[in-house]
CSV table of C-alpha atoms and ligand atoms in Angstrom, one decimal:
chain,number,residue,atom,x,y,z
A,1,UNK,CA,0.0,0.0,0.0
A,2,UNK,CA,2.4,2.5,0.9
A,3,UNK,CA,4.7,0.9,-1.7
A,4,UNK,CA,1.9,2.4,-4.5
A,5,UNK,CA,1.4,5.5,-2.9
A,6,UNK,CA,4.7,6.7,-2.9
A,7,UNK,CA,5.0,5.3,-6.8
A,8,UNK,CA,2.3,7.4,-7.5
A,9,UNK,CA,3.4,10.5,-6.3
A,10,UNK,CA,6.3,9.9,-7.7
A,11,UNK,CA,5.1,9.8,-10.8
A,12,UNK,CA,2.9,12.8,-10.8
A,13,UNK,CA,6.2,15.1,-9.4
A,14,UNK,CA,7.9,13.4,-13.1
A,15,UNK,CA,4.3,14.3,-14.8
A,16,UNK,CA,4.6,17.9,-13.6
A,17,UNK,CA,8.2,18.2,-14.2
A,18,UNK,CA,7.4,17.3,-18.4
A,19,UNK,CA,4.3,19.6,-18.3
A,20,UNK,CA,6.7,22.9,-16.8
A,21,UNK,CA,9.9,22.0,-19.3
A,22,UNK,CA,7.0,21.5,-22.0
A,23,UNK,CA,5.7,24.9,-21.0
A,24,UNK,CA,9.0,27.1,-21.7
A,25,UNK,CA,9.5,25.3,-25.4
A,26,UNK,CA,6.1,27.4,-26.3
A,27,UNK,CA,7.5,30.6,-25.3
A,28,UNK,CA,11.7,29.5,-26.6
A,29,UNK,CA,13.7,27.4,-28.5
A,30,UNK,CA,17.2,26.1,-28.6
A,31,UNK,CA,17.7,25.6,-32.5
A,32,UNK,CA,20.1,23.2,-33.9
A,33,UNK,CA,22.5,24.3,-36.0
A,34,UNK,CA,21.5,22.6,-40.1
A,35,UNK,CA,17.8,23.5,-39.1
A,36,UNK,CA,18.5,27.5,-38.0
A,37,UNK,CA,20.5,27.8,-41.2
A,38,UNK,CA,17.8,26.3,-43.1
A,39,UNK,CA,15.5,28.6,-41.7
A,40,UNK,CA,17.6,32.0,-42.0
A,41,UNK,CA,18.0,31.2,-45.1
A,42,UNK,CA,14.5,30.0,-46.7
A,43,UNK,CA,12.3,32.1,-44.5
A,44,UNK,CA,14.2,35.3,-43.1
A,45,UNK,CA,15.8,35.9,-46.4
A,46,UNK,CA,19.3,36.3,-45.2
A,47,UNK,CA,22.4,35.9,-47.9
A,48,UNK,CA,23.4,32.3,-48.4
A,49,UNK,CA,27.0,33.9,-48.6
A,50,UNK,CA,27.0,35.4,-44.7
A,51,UNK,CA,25.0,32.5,-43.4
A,52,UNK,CA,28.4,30.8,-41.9
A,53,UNK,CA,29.3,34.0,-40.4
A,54,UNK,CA,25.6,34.2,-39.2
A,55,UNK,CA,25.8,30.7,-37.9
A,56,UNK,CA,29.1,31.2,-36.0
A,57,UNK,CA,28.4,34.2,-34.4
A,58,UNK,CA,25.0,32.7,-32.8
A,59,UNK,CA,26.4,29.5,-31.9
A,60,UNK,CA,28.7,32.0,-29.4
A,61,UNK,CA,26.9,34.9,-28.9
A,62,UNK,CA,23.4,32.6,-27.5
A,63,UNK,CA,24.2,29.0,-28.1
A,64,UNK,CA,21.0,28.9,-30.7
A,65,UNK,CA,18.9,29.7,-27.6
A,66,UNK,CA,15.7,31.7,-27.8
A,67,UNK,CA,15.2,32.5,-24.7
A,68,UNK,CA,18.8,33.9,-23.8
A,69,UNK,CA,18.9,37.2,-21.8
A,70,UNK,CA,22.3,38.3,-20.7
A,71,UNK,CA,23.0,41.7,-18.3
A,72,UNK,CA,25.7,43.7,-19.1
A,73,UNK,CA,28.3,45.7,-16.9
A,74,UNK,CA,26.7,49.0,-17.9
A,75,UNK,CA,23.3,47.5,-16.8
A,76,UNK,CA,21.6,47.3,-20.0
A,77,UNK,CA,20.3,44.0,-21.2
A,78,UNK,CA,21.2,41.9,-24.5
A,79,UNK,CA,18.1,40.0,-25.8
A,80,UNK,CA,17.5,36.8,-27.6
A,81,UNK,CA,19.4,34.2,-30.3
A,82,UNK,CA,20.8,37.4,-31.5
A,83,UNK,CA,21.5,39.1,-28.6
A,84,UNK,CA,20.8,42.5,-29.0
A,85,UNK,CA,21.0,45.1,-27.0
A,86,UNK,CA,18.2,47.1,-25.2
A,87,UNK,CA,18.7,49.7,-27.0
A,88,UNK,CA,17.5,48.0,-30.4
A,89,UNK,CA,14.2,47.2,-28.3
A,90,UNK,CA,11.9,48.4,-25.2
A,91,UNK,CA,10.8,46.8,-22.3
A,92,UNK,CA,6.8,46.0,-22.4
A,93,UNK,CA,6.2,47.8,-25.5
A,94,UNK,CA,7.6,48.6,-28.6
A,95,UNK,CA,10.6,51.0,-29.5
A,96,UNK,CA,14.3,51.8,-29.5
A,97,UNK,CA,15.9,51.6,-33.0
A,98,UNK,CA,14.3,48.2,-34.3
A,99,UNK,CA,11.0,50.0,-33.3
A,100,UNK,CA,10.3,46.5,-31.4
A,101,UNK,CA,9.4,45.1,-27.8
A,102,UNK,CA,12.5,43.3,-25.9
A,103,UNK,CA,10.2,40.2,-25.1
A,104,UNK,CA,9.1,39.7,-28.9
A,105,UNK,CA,13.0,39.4,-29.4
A,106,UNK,CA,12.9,35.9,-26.8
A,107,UNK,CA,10.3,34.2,-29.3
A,108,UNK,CA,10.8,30.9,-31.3
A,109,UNK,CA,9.2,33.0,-34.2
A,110,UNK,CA,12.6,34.8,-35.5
A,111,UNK,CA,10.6,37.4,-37.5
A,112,UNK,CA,11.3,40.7,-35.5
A,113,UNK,CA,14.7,39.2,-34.2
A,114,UNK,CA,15.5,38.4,-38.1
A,115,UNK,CA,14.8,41.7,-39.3
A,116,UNK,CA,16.6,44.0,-36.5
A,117,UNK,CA,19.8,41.8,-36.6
A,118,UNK,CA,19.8,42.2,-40.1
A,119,UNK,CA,19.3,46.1,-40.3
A,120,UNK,CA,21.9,45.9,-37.2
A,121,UNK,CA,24.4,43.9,-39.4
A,122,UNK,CA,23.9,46.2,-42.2
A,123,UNK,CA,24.9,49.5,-40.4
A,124,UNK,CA,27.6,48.1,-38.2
A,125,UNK,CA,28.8,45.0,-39.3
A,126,UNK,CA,29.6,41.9,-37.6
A,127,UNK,CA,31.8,43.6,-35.7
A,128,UNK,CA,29.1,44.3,-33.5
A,129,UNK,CA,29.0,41.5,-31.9
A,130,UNK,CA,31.5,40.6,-29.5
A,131,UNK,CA,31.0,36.7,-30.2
A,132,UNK,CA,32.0,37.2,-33.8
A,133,UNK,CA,35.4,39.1,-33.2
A,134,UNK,CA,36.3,37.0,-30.9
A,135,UNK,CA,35.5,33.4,-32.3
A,136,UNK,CA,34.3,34.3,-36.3
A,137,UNK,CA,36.7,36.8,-37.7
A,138,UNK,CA,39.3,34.4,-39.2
A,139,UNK,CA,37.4,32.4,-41.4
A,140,UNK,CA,39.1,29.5,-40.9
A,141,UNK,CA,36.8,29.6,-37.7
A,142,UNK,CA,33.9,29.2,-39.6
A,143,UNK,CA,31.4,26.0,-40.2
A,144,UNK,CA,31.3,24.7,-43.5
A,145,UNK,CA,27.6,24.6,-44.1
A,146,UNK,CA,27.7,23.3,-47.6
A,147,UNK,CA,29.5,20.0,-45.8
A,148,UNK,CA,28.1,20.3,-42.5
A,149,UNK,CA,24.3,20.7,-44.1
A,150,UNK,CA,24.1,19.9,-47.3
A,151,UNK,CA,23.8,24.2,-47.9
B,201,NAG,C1,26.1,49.0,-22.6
B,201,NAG,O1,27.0,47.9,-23.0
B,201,NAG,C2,26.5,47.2,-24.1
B,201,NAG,C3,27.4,46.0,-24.3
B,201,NAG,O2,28.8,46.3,-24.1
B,201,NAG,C4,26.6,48.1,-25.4
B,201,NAG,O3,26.2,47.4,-26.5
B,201,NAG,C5,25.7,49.3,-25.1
B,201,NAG,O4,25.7,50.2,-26.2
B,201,NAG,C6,26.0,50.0,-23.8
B,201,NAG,N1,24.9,50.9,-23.5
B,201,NAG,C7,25.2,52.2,-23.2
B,201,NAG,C8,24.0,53.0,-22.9
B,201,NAG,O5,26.3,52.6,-23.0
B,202,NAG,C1,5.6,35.4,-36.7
B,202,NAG,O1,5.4,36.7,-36.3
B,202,NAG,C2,5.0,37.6,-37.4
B,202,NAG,C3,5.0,39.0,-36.9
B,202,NAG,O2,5.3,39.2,-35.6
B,202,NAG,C4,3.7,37.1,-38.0
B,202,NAG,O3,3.3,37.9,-39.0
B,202,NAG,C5,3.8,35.7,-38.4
B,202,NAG,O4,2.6,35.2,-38.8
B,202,NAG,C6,4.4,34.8,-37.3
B,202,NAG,N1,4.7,33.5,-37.8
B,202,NAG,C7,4.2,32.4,-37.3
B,202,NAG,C8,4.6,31.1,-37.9
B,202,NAG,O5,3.5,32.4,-36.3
């Protein structure tokens, strides 16, 4: 009797603990790295030539997480796969450059994040990431997508 009581209980504390980790893959995503290229490319219209340098920069800037928000010595916040900076965004509503809210930049659906890394990339360069001077500059350092995906 008290054998099946504690079995149950112990299987409703693993039934909860699948429901909560289900919960937070609505809201983010960790990406792996063939299927995000796939994607940049095919639905976010980003340059099949930069995708490597695209690739490498996320894999160190967020680790192809959705959800990732880092705080930074001056206090502002980076946002997102792309990390970007509060500035780009606003908290709660949208605005800053991107014209965008902070939160939207944390969702599994890349379109805002797409489009303000892009314009970001466009005006500054990859040198505005941190993760890409360090790791992606010498392009030695960067994947081979063509072998690596098939892209
Ligand atoms: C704060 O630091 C971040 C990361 O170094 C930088 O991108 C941002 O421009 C800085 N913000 C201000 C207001 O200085
Ligand atoms: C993603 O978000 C954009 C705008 O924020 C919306 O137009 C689009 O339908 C969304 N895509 C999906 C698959 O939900």
């Amino acid at each position: 009797m008290r054998a099946v009581s504690f079995g149950s209980w112990l299987w409703l504390g693993l039934g909860l603990l699948f429901i909560s980790s289900d919960f937070s893959v609505v809201f983010a995503k960790r990406f792996l790295r063939c299927e995000l290229a796939r994607k940049l490319l095919n639905q976010h219209g980003f340059e099949r030539s930069l995708l490597s340098n695209w690739i490498c920069l996320l894999e160190h800037e967020s680790d192809l997480e959705t959800g990732k928000i880092t705080t930074n010595v001056n206090g502002s916040r980076n946002y997102g796969l792309f990390q970007i900076n509060s500035r780009f965004c606003q908290e709660g509503r949208r605005g800053g450059i991107c014209n965008v809210k902070c939160e939207d930049l944390l969702d599994e659906n890349l379109t805002e994040s797409a489009t303000c890394a892009k314009r970001i990339q466009t005006s500054d360069g990859f040198r505005h990431w941190g993760g890409w001077q360090r790791y992606c500059r010498n392009t030695q350092n960067l994947p081979n997508l063509k072998v690596i995906c098939g892209i």
